[in-house]
Amino acid sequence: MEERYPISTYFIIVSIISGVISAVGKSKSYSYSGSANFLPPGLPKSLPPLPNLLADMLNSDSDSIHFASSDFGNIVRHAPVAVLRPSSLNDVISLVKSSYGSSTPFTIAARGCGHSIRGQAMAHGGVVVEMLSLREHAMNNNNRGRTVVSSVYDSHTQKNRHYVDVGGDTLWIDVLHETTEQGLTPVSWTDYLYLTVGGTLSNAGISGQTFRTGPQISNVQELDVVTGTGELLTCSPSNNSELFYAVLGGLGQFGIITRARIALEPAPTRVKWIRMLYKDFGDFTRDQERLISDNRRKQSKGLNYLEGILLVNQGSPDNWRSSFFPPSEHARILGLVKKHGIIYCLEVAMYYDDHYHDYVDKDLEDLLGGLGDIPGFRFTKDVSYVDFLNRVRPGEIQLQSQGLWDVPHPWLNLFVPRSRISDFNDGVFKNIVLRNNITTGIILVYPMNRNKWDDRMSAAIPDEEVFYTVGFLQASGFHDWQEFDQQNRQIIQFCEEAGISIKQYLPHYRTREDWAKHFGVKWCNLCQQKTQFDPKKILSPGQMIFS
């Protein structure tokens, strides 16, 4: 059951847990000597003795429990009984095998950066595996073997096909730096790069490139996965394919991703980055759909990135994701927002390099000609490719310096069918959002093409050929996050009453019936795959799907 605590109550609970641990013993780690009597409190006494190599890695000190009991959302608290900090993949395998081999197995959650919102990376009463510990051990040993760029000759295209093998614990920012050093790059990204490869592939991995290249899960060639039975399997579309498709977008239910092979292409060096403003939602969505259409992109090189942002009654038209607009233009932009209530900002980008430098402006002019944006409110930047992809990081650092990063994040991310996006605008943006007037974050709205997704994968998306991502990326104080949570419930309720068939991204549901509705026609197959790959329901208990 989900628990929510005010911050003061939370520290009381942590103190109680710490007291219990102190009563048992003050050592940082529990030592295993082949006897079940040494198991941490809460783990089944019938659990087979864990290997001695885990003795210094299974921690139940108050700091470890505190850290693993929260996530980026900072809204729910679920305490594990222990935290594993593995030094090798064998440690992860040993832990899962120990649970699976027990008559009373304990749950296990693989945690990357903990960028979940509602405790999805937690294991209440179980064990949390800090996957970043693998990355730290590799870096301490100067082991760059966790990220290996390779190529293979493709006889069909008569060209070398490039790919990178990376550990599931690897951060995407590391993938970016390693690959661009060799003039290559993955084609699909998330807006924020300080996330693990295994974490984003367990969800989907989306951003403004998705309309063109598909989500990150559509660009994976092979995986290594530790299943809920403790078996390490290599899988791909042609080898253990059922596991491969189940794990991608599978929310960690079918296995722990320990390696991914990701497609690469030649890396650009520069980015033309443009924002333009709209007062009419119909013009805004019509132009977005025009720009992501296959026919439009075939007219020239085409855009590489497209997202939309709502500008509402905020102190600045810029936000923590990027400082874009010239300061001299802020007053003029805010005047538009005050006049119209909402201004819709279309953000696009085109990548280029030295060979394309002389043509990029002309192609952009052709692509963006005849759009319905407000004259005189089109702004352009020219930045490096790496700086563009890592554009969120400076805002994060600034918020951290102000103590405003580790606060509650009552986020809501939705996929909305194209046929109902206008109704969504009228009922949610122009009604609920403006009426409540509590926006302190970012609201994203941009379209995707369904044909860039693979229906064999577990991720759930709307049935229509074009659907919109709508993200309410709010931040709050520790005592007022409930207001934003209430607004999220109002939004979901409106969609239910209006018959808008939304899907949640980074989903959070409380009942099996809601999960079945979320996955739709995939649900029965997912239940069978859970039985096949995690029969004792050990993995990812924080998602509360099968428990």
Coordinates of C-alpha atoms in Angstrom, one line a residue:
M1 CA 0.0 0.0 0.0
E2 CA 1.3 3.4 -0.9
E3 CA 2.3 5.6 2.1
R4 CA 2.6 9.3 2.0
Y5 CA 4.2 11.3 4.9
P6 CA 4.7 14.9 5.6
I7 CA 8.5 15.5 5.9
S8 CA 8.4 15.8 9.7
T9 CA 6.6 12.5 10.0
Y10 CA 9.1 10.9 7.6
F11 CA 12.1 11.7 9.8
I12 CA 10.3 10.2 12.8
I13 CA 9.8 7.0 10.8
V14 CA 13.5 7.0 9.7
S15 CA 14.5 7.4 13.4
I16 CA 12.3 4.4 14.4
I17 CA 13.9 2.3 11.6
S18 CA 17.3 3.4 12.6
G19 CA 16.6 2.5 16.2
V20 CA 15.5 -1.0 15.2
I21 CA 18.7 -1.5 13.2
S22 CA 20.8 -0.2 16.1
A23 CA 19.2 -2.7 18.4
V24 CA 20.2 -5.5 16.1
G25 CA 23.7 -4.3 15.5
K26 CA 25.7 -1.2 14.7
S27 CA 27.8 -2.6 11.8
K28 CA 27.3 -1.0 8.4
S29 CA 26.8 -4.4 6.7
Y30 CA 25.4 -7.7 7.8
S31 CA 28.0 -10.4 7.7
Y32 CA 27.0 -13.8 6.3
S33 CA 28.6 -16.9 7.7
G34 CA 26.5 -19.6 6.2
S35 CA 23.7 -19.3 8.8
A36 CA 20.2 -18.0 8.2
N37 CA 20.4 -16.4 11.6
F38 CA 22.5 -13.6 10.1
L39 CA 19.9 -12.5 7.7
P40 CA 18.7 -8.9 8.0
P41 CA 15.4 -8.6 9.8
G42 CA 12.5 -9.0 7.4
L43 CA 14.2 -11.4 5.1
P44 CA 12.8 -14.9 5.3
K45 CA 14.7 -17.2 7.6
S46 CA 14.4 -20.0 5.2
L47 CA 16.4 -18.1 2.6
P48 CA 19.5 -20.1 1.6
P49 CA 22.8 -18.6 2.8
L50 CA 24.0 -15.9 0.5
P51 CA 27.5 -16.2 -0.9
N52 CA 30.3 -14.7 1.2
L53 CA 31.1 -12.3 -1.6
L54 CA 28.0 -10.4 -0.7
A55 CA 29.0 -9.9 2.9
D56 CA 30.4 -6.4 2.4
M57 CA 27.7 -5.3 -0.1
L58 CA 24.4 -5.9 1.6
N59 CA 23.8 -2.8 3.7
S60 CA 21.0 -2.0 6.2
D61 CA 22.5 1.1 7.9
S62 CA 20.1 4.0 8.3
D63 CA 21.8 6.1 5.5
S64 CA 21.4 3.2 3.0
I65 CA 17.8 2.6 3.9
H66 CA 17.0 6.3 3.9
F67 CA 18.5 6.7 0.4
A68 CA 16.7 3.7 -1.1
S69 CA 13.4 4.6 0.5
S70 CA 12.9 7.7 -1.7
D71 CA 13.1 8.7 -5.4
F72 CA 13.1 11.7 -7.6
G73 CA 9.3 12.2 -7.0
N74 CA 10.0 12.6 -3.2
I75 CA 6.4 11.9 -2.5
V76 CA 6.2 8.3 -1.3
R77 CA 8.5 6.4 1.1
H78 CA 9.0 2.6 1.0
A79 CA 11.8 1.2 3.2
P80 CA 13.7 -1.9 2.0
V81 CA 15.3 -4.1 4.6
A82 CA 18.7 -4.0 2.8
V83 CA 20.5 -2.4 -0.1
L84 CA 22.9 -4.3 -2.3
R85 CA 25.9 -2.5 -3.8
P86 CA 27.2 -5.0 -6.3
S87 CA 30.8 -4.9 -7.6
S88 CA 30.1 -7.2 -10.5
L89 CA 27.2 -8.7 -12.4
N90 CA 27.7 -12.0 -10.6
D91 CA 26.6 -10.2 -7.4
V92 CA 23.3 -9.3 -8.9
I93 CA 22.8 -12.8 -10.3
S94 CA 23.6 -14.4 -6.9
L95 CA 21.1 -12.2 -5.1
V96 CA 18.2 -13.0 -7.5
K97 CA 19.1 -16.7 -7.4
S98 CA 19.1 -16.6 -3.6
S99 CA 15.6 -15.1 -3.6
Y100 CA 14.2 -17.4 -6.3
G101 CA 15.7 -20.5 -4.5
S102 CA 13.9 -19.6 -1.3
S103 CA 10.6 -21.0 -0.2
T104 CA 9.7 -17.5 0.9
P105 CA 11.4 -15.3 -1.7
F106 CA 12.0 -11.6 -1.1
T107 CA 11.4 -8.9 -3.6
I108 CA 14.2 -7.1 -5.5
A109 CA 14.2 -3.7 -7.2
A110 CA 17.0 -2.6 -9.5
R111 CA 17.6 1.1 -9.0
G112 CA 19.5 3.3 -11.4
C113 CA 19.2 7.0 -10.7
G114 CA 15.9 6.6 -8.9
H115 CA 14.2 9.0 -11.4
S116 CA 10.8 7.4 -10.7
I117 CA 7.9 9.5 -9.3
R118 CA 5.8 7.1 -7.2
G119 CA 8.2 4.6 -5.7
Q120 CA 8.6 2.5 -8.8
A121 CA 12.3 1.8 -8.0
M122 CA 11.6 0.8 -4.4
A123 CA 11.2 -2.6 -2.7
H124 CA 9.2 -2.3 0.5
G125 CA 10.5 -5.0 2.8
G126 CA 12.8 -6.3 0.1
V127 CA 16.2 -5.5 -1.3
V128 CA 17.1 -2.6 -3.5
V129 CA 20.1 -3.1 -5.9
E130 CA 22.0 0.1 -6.5
M131 CA 23.0 -0.5 -10.1
L132 CA 25.2 2.6 -10.2
S133 CA 27.6 0.7 -7.9
L134 CA 28.6 -1.4 -11.0
R135 CA 29.4 1.9 -12.8
E136 CA 31.5 3.1 -9.9
H137 CA 33.5 -0.1 -9.7
A138 CA 34.2 0.0 -13.4
M139 CA 35.3 3.7 -13.2
N140 CA 37.5 3.0 -10.2
N141 CA 39.2 0.2 -12.1
N142 CA 39.6 2.4 -15.2
N143 CA 37.5 -0.1 -17.0
R144 CA 35.9 1.4 -20.1
G145 CA 34.8 -2.0 -21.3
R146 CA 31.3 -1.2 -20.1
T147 CA 31.0 1.0 -23.2
V148 CA 32.4 -0.5 -26.4
V149 CA 31.8 0.9 -29.9
S150 CA 31.9 -1.6 -32.7
S151 CA 30.9 -2.0 -36.3
V152 CA 29.9 -4.8 -38.7
Y153 CA 29.8 -4.8 -42.5
D154 CA 26.2 -4.8 -43.8
S155 CA 26.1 -6.7 -47.2
H156 CA 22.7 -5.2 -48.1
T157 CA 23.8 -1.6 -47.8
Q158 CA 27.5 -2.3 -48.5
K159 CA 28.3 -0.1 -45.5
N160 CA 29.6 -0.5 -42.0
R161 CA 26.8 -0.6 -39.4
H162 CA 27.9 0.9 -36.1
Y163 CA 26.6 0.0 -32.6
V164 CA 27.7 0.5 -29.0
D165 CA 27.5 -2.1 -26.2
V166 CA 26.8 -0.5 -22.8
G167 CA 26.1 -1.7 -19.3
G168 CA 22.6 -1.2 -18.1
D169 CA 24.1 0.9 -15.3
T170 CA 25.7 3.3 -17.7
L171 CA 24.5 6.9 -17.8
W172 CA 23.3 8.3 -21.2
I173 CA 25.6 11.2 -20.7
D174 CA 28.5 8.8 -20.7
V175 CA 27.2 7.1 -23.8
L176 CA 27.1 10.5 -25.5
H177 CA 30.7 11.4 -24.6
E178 CA 32.1 8.0 -25.5
T179 CA 30.4 7.7 -28.9
T180 CA 30.9 11.3 -30.0
E181 CA 34.6 11.0 -29.3
Q182 CA 34.5 8.5 -32.2
G183 CA 32.3 10.6 -34.4
L184 CA 29.2 8.5 -33.7
T185 CA 26.0 8.9 -31.8
P186 CA 22.7 7.1 -30.8
V187 CA 19.8 8.6 -32.7
S188 CA 17.2 8.6 -29.9
W189 CA 17.5 10.4 -26.5
T190 CA 15.7 11.5 -23.5
D191 CA 15.6 15.2 -22.6
Y192 CA 17.7 14.5 -19.5
L193 CA 20.8 12.4 -19.8
Y194 CA 21.8 11.7 -16.3
L195 CA 19.7 8.5 -16.3
T196 CA 20.8 4.9 -16.8
V197 CA 20.4 3.0 -20.0
G198 CA 18.6 0.1 -18.2
G199 CA 16.2 2.6 -16.6
T200 CA 15.0 4.4 -19.7
L201 CA 14.8 1.2 -21.8
S202 CA 12.5 -0.3 -19.1
N203 CA 10.1 2.5 -19.8
A204 CA 10.6 3.6 -23.5
G205 CA 12.9 6.6 -23.5
I206 CA 11.2 9.5 -25.3
S207 CA 12.0 13.1 -26.3
G208 CA 11.7 15.4 -29.3
Q209 CA 13.6 13.0 -31.6
T210 CA 10.9 10.3 -31.1
F211 CA 8.7 11.4 -34.0
R212 CA 11.6 10.7 -36.4
T213 CA 13.7 7.9 -34.9
G214 CA 11.2 6.3 -32.5
P215 CA 11.7 5.9 -28.7
Q216 CA 15.0 4.5 -27.4
I217 CA 13.5 1.0 -27.2
S218 CA 13.1 1.0 -31.0
N219 CA 16.8 1.4 -31.5
V220 CA 18.1 -1.5 -29.5
Q221 CA 19.6 -4.5 -31.2
E222 CA 20.5 -6.9 -28.3
L223 CA 20.2 -7.2 -24.5
D224 CA 21.7 -9.1 -21.7
V225 CA 19.0 -9.7 -19.0
V226 CA 18.9 -11.3 -15.6
T227 CA 15.5 -12.9 -15.3
G228 CA 13.5 -13.4 -12.1
T229 CA 14.9 -16.9 -11.9
G230 CA 18.5 -15.6 -11.7
E231 CA 19.3 -16.7 -15.3
L232 CA 21.5 -14.4 -17.4
L233 CA 20.2 -14.5 -21.0
T234 CA 21.2 -12.7 -24.2
C235 CA 18.2 -11.8 -26.3
S236 CA 17.5 -10.0 -29.5
P237 CA 14.8 -10.1 -32.2
S238 CA 16.1 -13.4 -33.4
N239 CA 17.3 -14.9 -30.1
N240 CA 15.1 -15.3 -27.0
S241 CA 12.9 -12.8 -28.8
E242 CA 10.0 -13.1 -26.4
L243 CA 12.2 -11.9 -23.5
F244 CA 13.7 -9.2 -25.7
Y245 CA 10.3 -7.6 -26.5
A246 CA 8.9 -8.1 -23.0
V247 CA 11.8 -6.3 -21.3
L248 CA 11.7 -3.2 -23.6
G249 CA 9.2 -1.0 -22.0
G250 CA 8.4 -3.8 -19.5
L251 CA 8.9 -1.6 -16.4
G252 CA 11.4 -4.0 -15.0
Q253 CA 8.9 -6.8 -14.6
F254 CA 10.6 -9.5 -16.6
G255 CA 14.3 -9.0 -16.0
I256 CA 17.1 -6.6 -15.1
I257 CA 18.9 -5.1 -18.1
T258 CA 22.6 -5.5 -17.7
R259 CA 23.8 -4.8 -21.2
A260 CA 22.3 -3.1 -24.3
R261 CA 23.5 -3.0 -27.9
I262 CA 22.3 0.4 -29.3
A263 CA 22.4 1.5 -33.0
L264 CA 24.7 4.4 -33.9
E265 CA 25.0 6.8 -36.8
P266 CA 27.5 9.5 -37.7
A267 CA 27.3 12.3 -35.2
P268 CA 26.6 15.9 -36.3
T269 CA 28.6 18.7 -34.7
R270 CA 26.2 21.6 -34.6
V271 CA 22.5 22.3 -34.0
K272 CA 20.2 25.1 -35.3
W273 CA 17.7 25.5 -32.4
I274 CA 14.6 27.5 -32.9
R275 CA 11.6 28.5 -30.9
M276 CA 8.4 30.2 -32.2
L277 CA 5.3 31.3 -30.4
Y278 CA 1.6 30.7 -31.2
K279 CA -1.6 32.1 -29.7
D280 CA -3.9 29.6 -31.4
F281 CA -3.8 25.9 -30.4
G282 CA -5.2 24.7 -33.7
D283 CA -2.4 26.4 -35.6
F284 CA 0.1 25.1 -33.1
T285 CA -0.9 21.4 -33.4
R286 CA -1.5 21.6 -37.2
D287 CA 2.1 22.9 -37.7
Q288 CA 3.5 20.2 -35.4
E289 CA 1.7 17.5 -37.3
R290 CA 2.8 18.9 -40.6
L291 CA 6.4 19.0 -39.5
I292 CA 6.5 15.4 -38.3
S293 CA 4.7 14.0 -41.3
D294 CA 6.7 11.7 -43.6
N295 CA 5.8 13.7 -46.7
R296 CA 7.0 17.0 -45.1
R297 CA 10.3 15.5 -44.0
K298 CA 11.0 14.1 -47.5
Q299 CA 10.9 17.6 -49.0
S300 CA 14.3 18.3 -47.5
K301 CA 16.6 17.0 -44.8
G302 CA 13.9 17.4 -42.3
L303 CA 13.9 18.3 -38.6
N304 CA 15.7 16.2 -36.1
Y305 CA 13.8 17.4 -33.0
L306 CA 10.4 18.9 -32.2
E307 CA 8.7 19.6 -28.9
G308 CA 6.0 22.0 -27.7
I309 CA 5.9 24.0 -24.4
L310 CA 3.1 25.9 -22.8
L311 CA 3.9 29.4 -21.5
V312 CA 1.5 30.4 -18.8
N313 CA 1.5 32.8 -15.9
Q314 CA 5.1 32.4 -14.7
G315 CA 7.8 34.8 -13.7
S316 CA 10.0 34.1 -16.8
P317 CA 9.4 32.6 -20.2
D318 CA 12.6 30.5 -19.6
N319 CA 12.7 27.5 -17.4
W320 CA 15.1 25.1 -15.7
R321 CA 15.2 22.9 -18.8
S322 CA 16.9 25.6 -20.8
S323 CA 17.5 29.4 -20.8
F324 CA 16.7 30.2 -24.4
F325 CA 14.9 33.5 -24.9
P326 CA 17.0 36.7 -25.0
P327 CA 16.5 38.6 -21.7
S328 CA 15.7 41.7 -23.7
E329 CA 12.6 39.8 -25.1
H330 CA 11.2 38.6 -21.8
A331 CA 8.9 41.5 -21.2
R332 CA 7.5 41.3 -24.7
I333 CA 6.8 37.6 -24.4
L334 CA 5.2 37.9 -21.0
G335 CA 3.0 40.6 -22.4
L336 CA 1.7 38.0 -24.9
V337 CA 1.1 35.5 -22.1
K338 CA -0.8 38.0 -20.0
K339 CA -3.0 39.0 -23.0
H340 CA -3.9 35.5 -24.1
G341 CA -3.6 33.4 -20.9
I342 CA -1.6 30.7 -22.7
I343 CA 1.0 31.0 -25.4
Y344 CA 2.1 27.8 -27.2
C345 CA 5.8 27.6 -27.9
L346 CA 7.0 25.3 -30.7
E347 CA 10.7 24.2 -30.3
V348 CA 12.5 22.6 -33.2
A349 CA 16.1 21.7 -34.1
M350 CA 18.0 20.7 -37.2
Y351 CA 21.4 19.0 -36.8
Y352 CA 24.3 19.7 -39.2
D353 CA 28.1 19.5 -39.6
D354 CA 30.7 21.3 -41.7
H355 CA 29.6 19.6 -44.9
Y356 CA 26.0 20.8 -44.5
H357 CA 26.8 24.2 -43.1
D358 CA 25.9 26.1 -46.2
Y359 CA 22.5 24.5 -46.7
V360 CA 21.0 24.3 -43.2
D361 CA 19.5 27.8 -43.1
K362 CA 17.9 27.3 -46.5
D363 CA 16.4 24.0 -45.6
L364 CA 15.1 25.4 -42.4
E365 CA 13.6 28.3 -44.3
D366 CA 11.8 25.9 -46.6
L367 CA 10.6 23.7 -43.8
L368 CA 9.3 26.5 -41.6
G369 CA 7.9 28.7 -44.3
G370 CA 4.1 29.3 -44.2
L371 CA 3.7 28.3 -40.5
G372 CA 1.1 29.9 -38.4
D373 CA 3.3 31.3 -35.6
I374 CA 3.1 34.9 -34.4
P375 CA 5.1 37.2 -36.6
G376 CA 8.2 38.7 -34.9
F377 CA 8.4 36.0 -32.2
R378 CA 10.8 33.5 -33.8
F379 CA 14.1 33.0 -32.0
T380 CA 17.2 31.0 -33.1
K381 CA 20.3 29.7 -31.4
D382 CA 23.3 27.8 -32.9
V383 CA 24.9 25.4 -30.4
S384 CA 27.1 22.4 -30.3
Y385 CA 25.4 19.0 -30.7
V386 CA 26.6 17.9 -27.2
D387 CA 25.4 21.1 -25.5
F388 CA 22.0 20.8 -27.1
L389 CA 21.5 17.2 -26.0
N390 CA 22.7 18.1 -22.5
R391 CA 20.7 21.3 -22.3
V392 CA 18.9 20.4 -19.1
R393 CA 22.0 19.9 -17.0
P394 CA 22.8 23.6 -16.3
G395 CA 19.3 24.1 -15.0
E396 CA 19.7 21.1 -12.7
I397 CA 23.0 22.4 -11.3
Q398 CA 21.5 25.8 -10.6
L399 CA 18.5 24.3 -8.8
Q400 CA 20.8 22.0 -6.8
S401 CA 22.8 25.1 -5.7
Q402 CA 19.5 26.7 -4.5
G403 CA 18.3 23.6 -2.7
L404 CA 15.4 23.3 -5.2
W405 CA 16.2 20.0 -6.9
D406 CA 15.5 17.4 -4.2
V407 CA 11.9 18.6 -3.7
P408 CA 8.6 16.7 -4.4
H409 CA 7.9 16.3 -8.1
P410 CA 4.2 15.4 -8.6
W411 CA 4.7 14.8 -12.3
L412 CA 2.1 13.5 -14.7
N413 CA 3.0 12.2 -18.2
L414 CA 0.3 11.2 -20.6
F415 CA -0.1 10.0 -24.2
V416 CA -3.2 11.7 -25.7
P417 CA -4.7 10.5 -29.1
R418 CA -4.5 13.2 -31.8
S419 CA -8.3 13.1 -32.4
R420 CA -8.9 14.4 -28.8
I421 CA -6.0 16.8 -28.3
S422 CA -8.2 19.8 -29.0
D423 CA -10.7 18.6 -26.4
F424 CA -7.8 18.1 -24.0
N425 CA -6.6 21.7 -24.6
D426 CA -10.1 23.1 -23.9
G427 CA -10.8 21.0 -20.8
V428 CA -7.3 20.8 -19.3
F429 CA -5.0 23.6 -20.4
K430 CA -7.7 26.3 -20.7
N431 CA -9.8 25.2 -17.8
I432 CA -8.1 23.1 -15.1
V433 CA -4.6 24.6 -15.5
L434 CA -5.6 28.2 -15.8
R435 CA -8.3 27.9 -13.1
N436 CA -6.0 26.4 -10.5
N437 CA -3.2 28.7 -11.4
I438 CA -0.6 26.7 -9.5
T439 CA 1.9 26.0 -12.4
T440 CA 5.5 26.0 -11.1
G441 CA 7.1 23.8 -13.6
I442 CA 7.0 22.9 -17.3
I443 CA 4.1 21.6 -19.4
L444 CA 5.1 19.8 -22.6
V445 CA 2.9 18.9 -25.5
Y446 CA 4.2 17.4 -28.7
P447 CA 3.3 14.7 -31.2
M448 CA 4.7 11.3 -32.1
N449 CA 4.3 8.9 -35.0
R450 CA 3.0 5.5 -34.0
N451 CA 4.8 3.8 -36.9
K452 CA 8.1 4.4 -35.1
W453 CA 7.0 2.2 -32.2
D454 CA 7.1 -1.7 -32.2
D455 CA 3.9 -3.2 -30.9
R456 CA 5.7 -6.4 -29.9
M457 CA 7.3 -4.4 -27.1
S458 CA 5.6 -4.0 -23.7
A459 CA 5.2 -0.2 -23.8
A460 CA 1.5 0.9 -24.0
I461 CA 0.6 3.7 -26.4
P462 CA -2.7 5.0 -28.0
D463 CA -4.0 3.2 -31.1
E464 CA -4.0 6.3 -33.4
E465 CA -1.3 6.9 -35.9
V466 CA -0.4 10.2 -34.3
F467 CA -0.6 10.8 -30.6
Y468 CA 0.7 13.5 -28.3
T469 CA 3.0 13.4 -25.3
V470 CA 1.7 15.8 -22.6
G471 CA 4.0 16.2 -19.6
F472 CA 3.1 18.2 -16.4
L473 CA 6.6 18.4 -15.0
Q474 CA 5.8 20.3 -11.7
A475 CA 8.0 20.9 -8.7
S476 CA 6.6 21.8 -5.3
G477 CA 7.4 22.3 -1.7
F478 CA 7.2 19.5 0.9
H479 CA 3.9 20.8 2.2
D480 CA 2.0 21.7 -0.9
W481 CA 2.6 18.9 -3.4
Q482 CA -0.9 17.6 -2.6
E483 CA -2.3 20.6 -4.6
F484 CA -0.5 19.4 -7.7
D485 CA -1.5 15.8 -7.0
Q486 CA -5.1 16.9 -6.8
Q487 CA -4.8 18.7 -10.2
N488 CA -3.3 15.5 -11.7
R489 CA -6.4 13.6 -10.5
Q490 CA -8.7 16.3 -11.9
I491 CA -6.9 15.9 -15.3
I492 CA -7.3 12.1 -15.3
Q493 CA -10.9 12.4 -14.1
F494 CA -11.7 14.9 -16.9
C495 CA -10.2 12.5 -19.5
E496 CA -12.3 9.6 -18.1
E497 CA -15.5 11.6 -18.2
A498 CA -14.8 13.0 -21.6
G499 CA -13.9 9.5 -23.0
I500 CA -10.4 10.5 -23.9
S501 CA -8.4 7.2 -24.0
I502 CA -5.1 8.4 -22.5
K503 CA -2.2 6.2 -21.6
Q504 CA 0.2 7.1 -18.8
Y505 CA 3.9 7.3 -19.4
L506 CA 5.9 6.4 -16.3
P507 CA 2.6 4.9 -15.2
H508 CA 1.3 4.6 -11.7
Y509 CA -1.8 2.6 -10.8
R510 CA -3.1 0.9 -7.7
T511 CA -5.2 -1.9 -8.9
R512 CA -4.7 -4.9 -11.2
E513 CA -7.8 -3.8 -13.1
D514 CA -6.3 -0.4 -13.9
W515 CA -3.1 -2.1 -15.1
A516 CA -5.1 -4.4 -17.3
K517 CA -6.8 -1.4 -18.8
H518 CA -3.5 0.4 -19.3
F519 CA -1.9 -2.5 -21.3
G520 CA -5.1 -3.3 -23.1
V521 CA -4.7 -6.2 -25.6
K522 CA -1.2 -6.8 -24.3
W523 CA -2.3 -7.6 -20.8
C524 CA -2.9 -11.4 -21.1
N525 CA 0.4 -11.9 -22.9
L526 CA 2.3 -9.9 -20.2
C527 CA 0.8 -12.0 -17.5
Q528 CA 2.0 -15.1 -19.2
Q529 CA 5.5 -13.6 -19.7
K530 CA 5.6 -12.7 -16.0
T531 CA 4.9 -16.3 -15.1
Q532 CA 7.6 -17.4 -17.6
F533 CA 10.4 -15.0 -16.7
D534 CA 9.6 -14.0 -13.0
P535 CA 7.3 -16.8 -11.7
K536 CA 7.8 -15.8 -8.1
K537 CA 7.1 -12.1 -8.7
I538 CA 10.4 -11.1 -7.3
L539 CA 11.3 -8.1 -9.6
S540 CA 10.2 -4.5 -9.5
P541 CA 7.6 -4.7 -6.7
G542 CA 7.3 -0.9 -6.6
Q543 CA 5.4 -0.9 -9.8
M544 CA 2.6 -2.8 -8.0
I545 CA 1.5 -4.5 -11.3
F546 CA 1.4 -8.2 -10.4
S547 CA 1.6 -7.9 -6.6

